Structures are given as structure tokens and as C-alpha cells.
Short mmCIF file of C-alpha atoms in Angstrom, two decimals:
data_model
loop_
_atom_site.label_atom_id
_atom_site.label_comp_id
_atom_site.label_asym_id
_atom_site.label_seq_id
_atom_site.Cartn_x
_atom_site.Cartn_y
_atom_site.Cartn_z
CA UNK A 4 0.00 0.00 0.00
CA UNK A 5 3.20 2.16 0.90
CA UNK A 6 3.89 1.95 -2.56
CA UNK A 7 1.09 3.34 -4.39
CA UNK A 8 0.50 5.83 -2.15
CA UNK A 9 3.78 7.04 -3.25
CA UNK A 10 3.28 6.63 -6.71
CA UNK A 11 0.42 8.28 -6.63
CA UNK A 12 2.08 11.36 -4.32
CA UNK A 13 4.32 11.44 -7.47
CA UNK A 14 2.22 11.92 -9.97
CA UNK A 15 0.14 14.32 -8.12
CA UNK A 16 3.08 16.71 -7.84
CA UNK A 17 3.97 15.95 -11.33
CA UNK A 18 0.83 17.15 -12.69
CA UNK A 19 1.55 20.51 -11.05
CA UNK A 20 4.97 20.99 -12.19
CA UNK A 21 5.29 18.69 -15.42
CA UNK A 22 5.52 20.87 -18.20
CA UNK A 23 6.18 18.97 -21.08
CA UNK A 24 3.86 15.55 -22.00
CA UNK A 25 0.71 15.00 -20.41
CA UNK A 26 0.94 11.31 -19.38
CA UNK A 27 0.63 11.97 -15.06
CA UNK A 28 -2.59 13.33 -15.82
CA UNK A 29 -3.91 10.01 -16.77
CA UNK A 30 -2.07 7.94 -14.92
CA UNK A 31 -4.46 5.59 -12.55
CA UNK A 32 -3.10 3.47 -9.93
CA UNK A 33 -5.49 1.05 -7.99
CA UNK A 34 -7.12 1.80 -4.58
CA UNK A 35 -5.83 -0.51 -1.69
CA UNK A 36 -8.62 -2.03 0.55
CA UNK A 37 -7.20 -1.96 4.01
CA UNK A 38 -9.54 -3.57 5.42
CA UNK A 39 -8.81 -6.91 2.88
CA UNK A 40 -5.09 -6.11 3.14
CA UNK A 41 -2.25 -7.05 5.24
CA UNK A 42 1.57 -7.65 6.13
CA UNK A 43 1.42 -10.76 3.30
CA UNK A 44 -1.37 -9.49 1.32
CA UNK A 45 -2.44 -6.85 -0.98
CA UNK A 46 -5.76 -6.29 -2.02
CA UNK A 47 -6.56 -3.68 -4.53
CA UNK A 48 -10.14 -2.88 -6.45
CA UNK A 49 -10.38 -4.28 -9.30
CA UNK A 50 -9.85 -2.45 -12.43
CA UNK A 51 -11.47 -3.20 -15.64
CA UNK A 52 -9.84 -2.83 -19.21
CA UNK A 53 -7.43 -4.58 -22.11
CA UNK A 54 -4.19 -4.89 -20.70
CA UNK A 55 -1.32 -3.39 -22.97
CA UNK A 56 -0.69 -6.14 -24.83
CA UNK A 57 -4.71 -6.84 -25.65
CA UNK A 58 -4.77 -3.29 -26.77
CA UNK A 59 -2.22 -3.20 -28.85
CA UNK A 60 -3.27 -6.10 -30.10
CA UNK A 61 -6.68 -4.87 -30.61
CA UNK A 62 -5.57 -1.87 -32.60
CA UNK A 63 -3.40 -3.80 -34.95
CA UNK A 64 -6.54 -6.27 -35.94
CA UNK A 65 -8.76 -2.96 -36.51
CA UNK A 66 -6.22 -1.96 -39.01
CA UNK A 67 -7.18 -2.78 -42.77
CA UNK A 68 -4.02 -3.95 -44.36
CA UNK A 69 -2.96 -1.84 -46.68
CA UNK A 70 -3.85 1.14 -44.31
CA UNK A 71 -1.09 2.97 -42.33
CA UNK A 72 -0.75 1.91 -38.72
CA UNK A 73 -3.09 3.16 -35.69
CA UNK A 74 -1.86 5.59 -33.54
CA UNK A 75 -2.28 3.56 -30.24
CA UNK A 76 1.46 2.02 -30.57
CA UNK A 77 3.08 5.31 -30.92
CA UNK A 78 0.92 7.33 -28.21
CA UNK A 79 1.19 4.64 -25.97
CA UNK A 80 4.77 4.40 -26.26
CA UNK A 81 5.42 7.85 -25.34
CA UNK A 82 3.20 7.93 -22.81
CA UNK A 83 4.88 4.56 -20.79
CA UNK A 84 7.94 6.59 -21.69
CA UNK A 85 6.68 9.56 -20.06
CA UNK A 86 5.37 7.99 -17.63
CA UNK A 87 8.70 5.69 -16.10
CA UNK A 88 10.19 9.00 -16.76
CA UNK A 89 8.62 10.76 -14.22
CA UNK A 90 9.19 7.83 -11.92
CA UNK A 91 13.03 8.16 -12.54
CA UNK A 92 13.17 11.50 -11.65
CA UNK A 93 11.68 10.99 -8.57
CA UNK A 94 13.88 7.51 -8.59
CA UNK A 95 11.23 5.12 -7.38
CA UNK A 96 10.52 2.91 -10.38
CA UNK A 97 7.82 0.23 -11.03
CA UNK A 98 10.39 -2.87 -11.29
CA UNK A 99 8.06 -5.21 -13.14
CA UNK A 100 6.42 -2.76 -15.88
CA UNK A 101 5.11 -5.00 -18.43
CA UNK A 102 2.28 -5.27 -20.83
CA UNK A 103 0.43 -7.42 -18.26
CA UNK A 104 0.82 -4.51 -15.79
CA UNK A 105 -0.17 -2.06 -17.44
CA UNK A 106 -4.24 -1.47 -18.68
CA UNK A 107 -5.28 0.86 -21.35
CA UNK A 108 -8.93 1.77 -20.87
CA UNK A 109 -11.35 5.37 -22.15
CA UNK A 110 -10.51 8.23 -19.66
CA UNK A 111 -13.71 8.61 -17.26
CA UNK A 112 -14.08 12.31 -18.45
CA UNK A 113 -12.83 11.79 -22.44
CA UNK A 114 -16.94 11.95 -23.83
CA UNK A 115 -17.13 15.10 -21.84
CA UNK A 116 -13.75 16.80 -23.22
CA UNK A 117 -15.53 15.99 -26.82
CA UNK A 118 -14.08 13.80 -29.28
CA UNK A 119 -10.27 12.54 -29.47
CA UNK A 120 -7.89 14.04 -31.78
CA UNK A 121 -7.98 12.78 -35.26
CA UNK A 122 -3.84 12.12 -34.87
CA UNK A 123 -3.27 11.72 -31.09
CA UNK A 124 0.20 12.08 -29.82
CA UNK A 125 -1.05 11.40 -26.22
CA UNK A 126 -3.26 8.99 -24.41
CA UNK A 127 -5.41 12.28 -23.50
CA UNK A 128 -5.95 13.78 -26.83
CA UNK A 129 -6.81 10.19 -27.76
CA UNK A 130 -9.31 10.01 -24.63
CA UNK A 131 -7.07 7.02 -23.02
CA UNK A 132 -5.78 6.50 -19.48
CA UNK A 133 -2.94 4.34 -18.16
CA UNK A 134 -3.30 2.09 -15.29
CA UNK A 135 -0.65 0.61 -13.57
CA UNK A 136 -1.15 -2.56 -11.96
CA UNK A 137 1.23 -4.46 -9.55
CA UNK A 138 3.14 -1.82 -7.55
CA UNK A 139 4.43 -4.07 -5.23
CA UNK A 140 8.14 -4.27 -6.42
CA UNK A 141 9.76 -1.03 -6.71
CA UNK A 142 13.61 -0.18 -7.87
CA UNK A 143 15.09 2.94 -5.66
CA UNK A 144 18.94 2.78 -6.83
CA UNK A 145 21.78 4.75 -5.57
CA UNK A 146 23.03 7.68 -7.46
CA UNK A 147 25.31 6.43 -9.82
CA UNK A 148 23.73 3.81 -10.87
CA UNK A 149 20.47 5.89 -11.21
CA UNK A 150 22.57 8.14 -13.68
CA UNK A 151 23.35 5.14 -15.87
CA UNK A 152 19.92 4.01 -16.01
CA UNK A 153 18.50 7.51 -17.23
CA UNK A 154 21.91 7.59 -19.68
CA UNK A 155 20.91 4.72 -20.87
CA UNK A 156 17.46 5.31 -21.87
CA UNK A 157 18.46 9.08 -22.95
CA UNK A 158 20.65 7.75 -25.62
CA UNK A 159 18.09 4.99 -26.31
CA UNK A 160 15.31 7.35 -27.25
CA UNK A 161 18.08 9.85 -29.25
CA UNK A 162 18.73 6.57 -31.20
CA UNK A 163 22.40 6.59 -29.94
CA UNK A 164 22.06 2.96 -29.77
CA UNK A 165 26.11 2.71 -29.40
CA UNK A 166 26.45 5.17 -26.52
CA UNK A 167 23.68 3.11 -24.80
CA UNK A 168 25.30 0.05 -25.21
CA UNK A 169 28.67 1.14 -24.27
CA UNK A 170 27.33 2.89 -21.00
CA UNK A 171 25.38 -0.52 -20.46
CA UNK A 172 28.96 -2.57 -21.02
CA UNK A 173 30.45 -0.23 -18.96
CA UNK A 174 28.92 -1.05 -16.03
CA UNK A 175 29.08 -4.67 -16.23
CA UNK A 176 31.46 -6.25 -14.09
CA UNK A 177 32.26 -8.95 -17.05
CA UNK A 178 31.56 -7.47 -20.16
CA UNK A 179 33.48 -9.98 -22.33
CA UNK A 180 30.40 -12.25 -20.94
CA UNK A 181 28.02 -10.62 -23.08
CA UNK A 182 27.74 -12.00 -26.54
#
């Protein structure tokens, strides 16, 4: 529970202060049930929607062939991106984000903001939220190591693809292991 109240205390001050990218906005976490939960056990509400994986699946069926690809890929992308990005910064990270984690359902208020955008380039212009399942494993690494990570994934989405992999080799204590 200690957990996603602390996610959610992060996103809540990232919505305030977040300038660029809308993805805390419509980020959901589950609701504990105390009352259900204990020292062992973690009981959450259940929340309804495709996971990742169904959606993107989903979107890729709904696709005639020779038509160019849905947006859903690409927005939701950038918004997971944005999204472990602004845990980063705060460096306490969801440590087993996967499609399975991770549900992509219509935003509660999306009818009432009027129609999505013809070419979304978030999940809120395309009337989507992002829950996050499974917040029970949680990565808070030391400073340097922290730095690598976000070095990393900076030259990762600048398509260095080298610098990422040397900074990856560079912290491996046997680097001649890695074919």
C-alpha cells in the first residue's frame, strides 16, 4: 500500500509541475482495501480494461491492411515513456512494468472533453488513461547507478544505440560475458 500511495504522491506533484507531456494526468493506480489487506497481502479494487498487450493487439486487428498503422502504438509508447520518466526523476521505479501490468482503458471524463484528436500524440488527446497494476516491487537505486539508467534510456530514445550500449557494457562487471 506504501507503494502506491507514493506513486500516486508522485504523480500528483507531477501534474503541477510537469511541463512537457501529459501522461501523469492520466495515470491511474489502484485503490488498496485496508480492510482486505495485510503484512502478506495486498488487495486492490479491481480495475477493468485490455491490458497493454490486448490493446495493442486490438488496434493492430482494426487496421485494414494496406492502411497505415493506428496511432495507439506510438501514443502509448510515449506515454509509458513519459510515464517511467517521471518515476526516474523521482527515482522510485515500477520494477516489473510489463504489458500485463499495465491497462489501457477510455478516460472517465474523455466523452465530456468531446471527441479525441484525429492524430493523437497522447493517451489524452486520444481520450485514453494508463493504469498501472502491480506496484508491489519497486527499484530505488543509488546515485550512480540511477545516472546510468536515465543515460541509458536518454541515448536509447536519441537513437544513440552505441552510446547506450557502451554505457550498459560499462557497467558490467564482465563485459566480455556478453555475446
Amino acid at each position: 500500500a506504501r507503494n502506491i500511495n507514493t506513486f500516486r504522491s508522485i504523480f500528483a506533484a507531477a501534474r503541477g509541475g510537469l511541463s512537457a507531456g501529459d501522461c501523469p494526468e492520466f495515470v491511474v493506480f489502484p485503490t488498496v482495501l485496508p480492510r482486505l489487506s495485510g503484512p502478506d497481502v495486498l488487495v486492490e479494487e479491481f480495475e477493468e480494461g485490455p491490458t497493454l498487450a490486448e490493446a495493442m493487439r486490438r488496434a493492430a486487428d482494426a487496421a485494414p491492411s494496406p492502411a497505415p498503422r493506428p496511432p495507439l502504438p506510438r501514443v502509448a509508447a510515449q506515454s509509458i515513456m513519459d510515464t517511467y520518466c517521471t518515476m526516474l526523476m523521482h527515482n522510485f521505479a515500477h520494477a516489473d512494468l510489463h504489458p500485463g501490468n499495465l491497462i489501457i482503458r477510455k478516460h472517465a471524463k474523455a466523452s465530456a472533453e468531446g471527441p479525441a484528436a484525429a492524430a493523437p500524440r497522447t493517451l489524452r488527446e486520444a481520450g485514453l488513461e494508463l493504469v498501472v497494476l502491480d506496484c508491489g516491487l519497486v527499484a530505488q537505486l543509488p546515485t550512480s547507478e540511477l545516472q546510468v539508467v536515465i543515460s541509458m534510456l536518454d541515448s536509447t530514445l536519441q537513437g544513440q544505440y552505441d552510446k547506450a550500449t557502451k554505457t550498459f557494457l560499462s557497467t558490467c562487471a564482465k563485459p566480455e560475458m556478453i555475446a
